Amino acid sequence: MMGTKFLQWDLVPIPLMQFKKVNVRRLQRWLLKLASAILMEPLYMGLRRRLGEPFTRRLQMEQSKERTYFTQERKKRKKRTSSERTVVFESLQLGSTFHRPELVRNCLEQSLKKLKFDYLDLFIIHIPVSLKPGPDLSPMDENGKLIFDIVDLRQTWEAMEACKDAGLVKSIGVSNFNRRQLEMILNKPGLKYKPVLNQVECHPYLNQSKLLAFCKSKDILLEAYCALGSQRDKMWIDQSTPVLLEDPVLGAIAKKYNRSPALVALRYQLQRGIVVLFKSFTRKRIEENFQVFDFQLSEEDMKTIDGLNKNLRYLSLIQLSTPPAC
Ligand SMILES: NC(=O)c1ccc[n+]([C@@H]2O[C@H](COP(=O)([O-])OP(=O)(O)OC[C@H]3O[C@@H](n4cnc5c(N)ncnc54)[C@H](OP(=O)(O)O)[C@@H]3O)[C@@H](O)[C@H]2O)c1
């Protein structure tokens, strides 16, 4: 650019030498357009004032109607979402391949994005077993063995705490943690938030009374899954294990209260101060299960159900870290 003259226009240097390359015909056409625009503008404005006003007004009215419609819709949606969120408690689990602290927030954000949520009510560490990070949720070696990862779960917990601080989750908790693993988190130096709950397998055949007492002493809620004895999926559950809802003692108590064994199994947990999960794909059963609040088991019957405990676990940790298709 040596020797080129510059024209300073709005502080943008335009090399004058470039005019040499301008096509004269294109420049003439452009000048003609510019001149007609300068001349036509007042005429256009006048016409717009005289003829265009009714149209402009109609357009403005349409635009304002549209704006009102969208504002109302947004308000409705906001109302709907806030009321739905008070009824529906949204909870997610942190998978075992995301235990490394640098992966936790990203995992949560990806899920929130997919669900189109701004936040979750509860986020829990699914199991206290870490697996090799990567796209495969059940990473296996060539011998079909799970590939584990070494992660200090206290660091995972710190990353969970950061998610809560960032407003991405209301509460954080754990699942399938035993007493020792809970203590590891509770005794962590600089602990900011303790787990609000521990979600574990719990039913009359595995009543978790010791873990329940420990959780209560630490003000941690115990949440029961497999409360109805699981779905008994052949892929997951040993079919030779006894079927909880066919237990004769549970059946006799159910008869006494004129309820189903399922309702008695759910009610048993509620009366112990346990948050109970149930799963059903049947409308009739979902409705039936909500009758859990309509009756009360006597102390004697609670003790009888306590007596059914045989420390029988339907699911193992290894099963939980492996999808049934594997
Ligand atoms: N944190 C963990 O590691 C973990 C592990 C397992 C499960 N969970 C959670 O626990 C929840 C509960 O699932 P689950 O697998 O443990 O099952 P569950 O609730 O113990 O049992 C579900 C089975 O019970 C049947 N059922 C439901 N209501 C019934 C009734 N009134 N009478 C008779 N049968 C009834 C259902 O059949 P129909 O569908 O045919 O009604 C289904 O087959 C799951 O949604 C999952 O989120 C968590």
Short mmCIF file of N, CA and C and ligand atoms in Angstrom, two decimals, residues 93 124-127 174-176 199-203 224-232 236 244-245 260-263 266 277-286 288-289 315 317 320, ligand 1:
data_model
loop_
_atom_site.label_atom_id
_atom_site.label_comp_id
_atom_site.label_asym_id
_atom_site.label_seq_id
_atom_site.Cartn_x
_atom_site.Cartn_y
_atom_site.Cartn_z
N GLN A 93 -30.72 -38.18 38.01
CA GLN A 93 -29.55 -38.83 38.63
C GLN A 93 -28.30 -38.53 37.82
N ILE A 124 -29.30 -36.17 42.09
CA ILE A 124 -28.64 -37.12 42.99
C ILE A 124 -27.54 -37.91 42.29
N ILE A 125 -26.54 -38.29 43.06
CA ILE A 125 -25.51 -39.20 42.53
C ILE A 125 -26.15 -40.58 42.51
N HIS A 126 -26.25 -41.19 41.33
CA HIS A 126 -27.02 -42.44 41.19
C HIS A 126 -26.45 -43.59 42.02
N ILE A 127 -25.15 -43.87 41.83
CA ILE A 127 -24.54 -44.94 42.63
C ILE A 127 -23.11 -44.54 43.02
N VAL A 174 -28.07 -38.19 47.27
CA VAL A 174 -27.33 -39.37 46.80
C VAL A 174 -28.29 -40.55 46.68
N SER A 175 -27.79 -41.62 46.08
CA SER A 175 -28.60 -42.83 45.96
C SER A 175 -27.68 -44.04 46.11
N ASN A 176 -28.21 -45.07 46.73
CA ASN A 176 -27.48 -46.33 46.94
C ASN A 176 -26.21 -46.15 47.78
N GLN A 199 -31.54 -42.24 48.23
CA GLN A 199 -32.55 -43.10 47.59
C GLN A 199 -31.99 -44.53 47.53
N VAL A 200 -32.65 -45.46 48.19
CA VAL A 200 -32.13 -46.84 48.25
C VAL A 200 -33.26 -47.85 48.05
N GLU A 201 -32.85 -49.08 47.73
CA GLU A 201 -33.86 -50.15 47.66
C GLU A 201 -34.41 -50.38 49.06
N CYS A 202 -35.71 -50.36 49.20
CA CYS A 202 -36.31 -50.53 50.52
C CYS A 202 -37.74 -51.04 50.39
N HIS A 203 -38.03 -52.16 51.06
CA HIS A 203 -39.37 -52.79 51.04
C HIS A 203 -39.43 -53.73 52.23
N ALA A 224 -37.44 -44.67 49.31
CA ALA A 224 -37.47 -46.10 48.97
C ALA A 224 -37.80 -46.32 47.50
N TYR A 225 -36.92 -47.10 46.81
CA TYR A 225 -37.32 -47.61 45.49
C TYR A 225 -37.50 -49.11 45.59
N CYS A 226 -38.07 -49.72 44.59
CA CYS A 226 -38.46 -51.16 44.64
C CYS A 226 -39.41 -51.39 45.81
N ALA A 227 -40.16 -50.35 46.19
CA ALA A 227 -41.05 -50.45 47.35
C ALA A 227 -42.14 -51.50 47.13
N LEU A 228 -42.43 -51.80 45.85
CA LEU A 228 -43.45 -52.81 45.54
C LEU A 228 -42.80 -54.13 45.13
N GLY A 229 -41.51 -54.21 45.35
CA GLY A 229 -40.80 -55.44 45.01
C GLY A 229 -40.27 -55.45 43.60
N SER A 230 -40.15 -54.28 43.02
CA SER A 230 -39.57 -54.07 41.67
C SER A 230 -40.51 -54.53 40.55
N GLN A 231 -40.07 -54.27 39.33
CA GLN A 231 -40.90 -54.66 38.16
C GLN A 231 -40.69 -56.13 37.78
N ARG A 232 -39.73 -56.75 38.45
CA ARG A 232 -39.39 -58.17 38.21
C ARG A 232 -39.07 -58.44 36.74
N TRP A 236 -33.24 -58.14 34.73
CA TRP A 236 -32.62 -57.57 35.91
C TRP A 236 -32.76 -58.44 37.15
N LEU A 244 -42.75 -60.07 46.32
CA LEU A 244 -43.18 -59.35 47.52
C LEU A 244 -44.71 -59.26 47.64
N LEU A 245 -45.36 -58.87 46.53
CA LEU A 245 -46.80 -58.62 46.62
C LEU A 245 -47.62 -59.91 46.75
N SER A 260 -55.16 -53.37 48.93
CA SER A 260 -54.31 -54.34 48.23
C SER A 260 -52.96 -54.48 48.95
N PRO A 261 -52.23 -55.60 48.73
CA PRO A 261 -50.89 -55.73 49.33
C PRO A 261 -49.97 -54.57 48.90
N ALA A 262 -50.16 -54.06 47.67
CA ALA A 262 -49.33 -52.94 47.19
C ALA A 262 -49.53 -51.72 48.08
N LEU A 263 -50.80 -51.42 48.39
CA LEU A 263 -51.09 -50.26 49.24
C LEU A 263 -50.50 -50.42 50.63
N LEU A 266 -46.79 -49.74 50.50
CA LEU A 266 -46.50 -48.31 50.38
C LEU A 266 -46.76 -47.60 51.71
N LEU A 277 -41.26 -44.25 46.55
CA LEU A 277 -41.44 -44.16 45.09
C LEU A 277 -42.27 -45.36 44.65
N PHE A 278 -43.15 -45.17 43.72
CA PHE A 278 -43.77 -46.34 43.08
C PHE A 278 -43.83 -46.06 41.58
N LYS A 279 -43.83 -47.15 40.85
CA LYS A 279 -43.87 -47.01 39.40
C LYS A 279 -45.01 -47.87 38.87
N SER A 280 -45.82 -47.31 37.98
CA SER A 280 -46.86 -48.12 37.34
C SER A 280 -47.19 -47.53 35.98
N PHE A 281 -47.44 -48.41 35.04
CA PHE A 281 -47.86 -47.96 33.72
C PHE A 281 -49.37 -48.11 33.58
N THR A 282 -50.05 -48.55 34.68
CA THR A 282 -51.49 -48.78 34.63
C THR A 282 -52.23 -47.67 35.34
N ARG A 283 -53.15 -47.01 34.62
CA ARG A 283 -53.88 -45.88 35.19
C ARG A 283 -54.59 -46.26 36.49
N LYS A 284 -55.26 -47.45 36.43
CA LYS A 284 -56.04 -47.91 37.59
C LYS A 284 -55.13 -48.05 38.82
N ARG A 285 -53.94 -48.59 38.60
CA ARG A 285 -53.02 -48.80 39.73
C ARG A 285 -52.45 -47.48 40.24
N ILE A 286 -52.20 -46.57 39.30
CA ILE A 286 -51.67 -45.25 39.73
C ILE A 286 -52.70 -44.60 40.65
N GLU A 288 -55.09 -46.11 42.29
CA GLU A 288 -55.20 -46.91 43.53
C GLU A 288 -54.08 -46.55 44.51
N ASN A 289 -52.87 -46.40 43.98
CA ASN A 289 -51.71 -46.16 44.86
C ASN A 289 -51.81 -44.83 45.62
N LEU A 315 -32.00 -55.74 43.54
CA LEU A 315 -31.01 -55.16 42.60
C LEU A 315 -29.65 -55.02 43.25
N LEU A 317 -25.55 -53.32 42.92
CA LEU A 317 -24.94 -52.12 42.35
C LEU A 317 -24.43 -52.36 40.93
N LEU A 320 -27.18 -52.13 38.60
CA LEU A 320 -27.60 -50.74 38.40
C LEU A 320 -26.68 -50.00 37.45
N1 LIG B 1 -31.84 -45.05 42.39
C1 LIG B 1 -31.85 -46.23 41.86
O1 LIG B 1 -30.81 -46.86 41.73
C2 LIG B 1 -33.14 -46.85 41.40
C3 LIG B 1 -33.17 -48.20 41.06
C4 LIG B 1 -34.40 -48.75 40.65
C5 LIG B 1 -35.55 -47.96 40.59
N2 LIG B 1 -35.45 -46.65 40.93
C6 LIG B 1 -36.63 -45.77 40.90
O2 LIG B 1 -37.69 -46.38 41.56
C7 LIG B 1 -38.89 -46.19 40.84
C8 LIG B 1 -39.78 -47.36 41.15
O3 LIG B 1 -39.53 -48.43 40.26
P1 LIG B 1 -39.18 -49.91 40.62
O4 LIG B 1 -38.58 -50.52 39.45
O5 LIG B 1 -38.44 -49.93 41.86
O6 LIG B 1 -40.58 -50.56 40.79
P2 LIG B 1 -41.68 -50.71 41.96
O7 LIG B 1 -42.34 -49.39 42.15
O8 LIG B 1 -41.18 -51.44 43.15
O9 LIG B 1 -42.64 -51.71 41.21
C9 LIG B 1 -43.17 -51.44 39.97
C10 LIG B 1 -44.04 -52.64 39.58
O10 LIG B 1 -45.16 -52.72 40.44
C11 LIG B 1 -46.35 -52.81 39.70
N3 LIG B 1 -47.40 -52.08 40.43
C12 LIG B 1 -47.53 -50.74 40.61
N4 LIG B 1 -48.61 -50.47 41.36
C13 LIG B 1 -49.20 -51.68 41.64
C14 LIG B 1 -50.37 -52.05 42.35
N5 LIG B 1 -51.16 -51.16 42.94
N6 LIG B 1 -50.66 -53.37 42.42
C15 LIG B 1 -49.89 -54.28 41.86
N7 LIG B 1 -48.76 -54.00 41.16
C16 LIG B 1 -48.43 -52.69 41.05
C17 LIG B 1 -46.04 -52.18 38.38
O11 LIG B 1 -46.78 -52.80 37.36
P3 LIG B 1 -47.63 -51.98 36.25
O12 LIG B 1 -46.71 -51.00 35.62
O13 LIG B 1 -48.10 -53.03 35.34
O14 LIG B 1 -48.74 -51.29 37.00
C18 LIG B 1 -44.54 -52.49 38.19
O15 LIG B 1 -44.37 -53.73 37.56
C19 LIG B 1 -38.46 -46.09 39.39
O16 LIG B 1 -39.26 -45.20 38.69
C20 LIG B 1 -37.04 -45.54 39.48
O17 LIG B 1 -37.06 -44.13 39.27
C21 LIG B 1 -34.28 -46.09 41.34
#
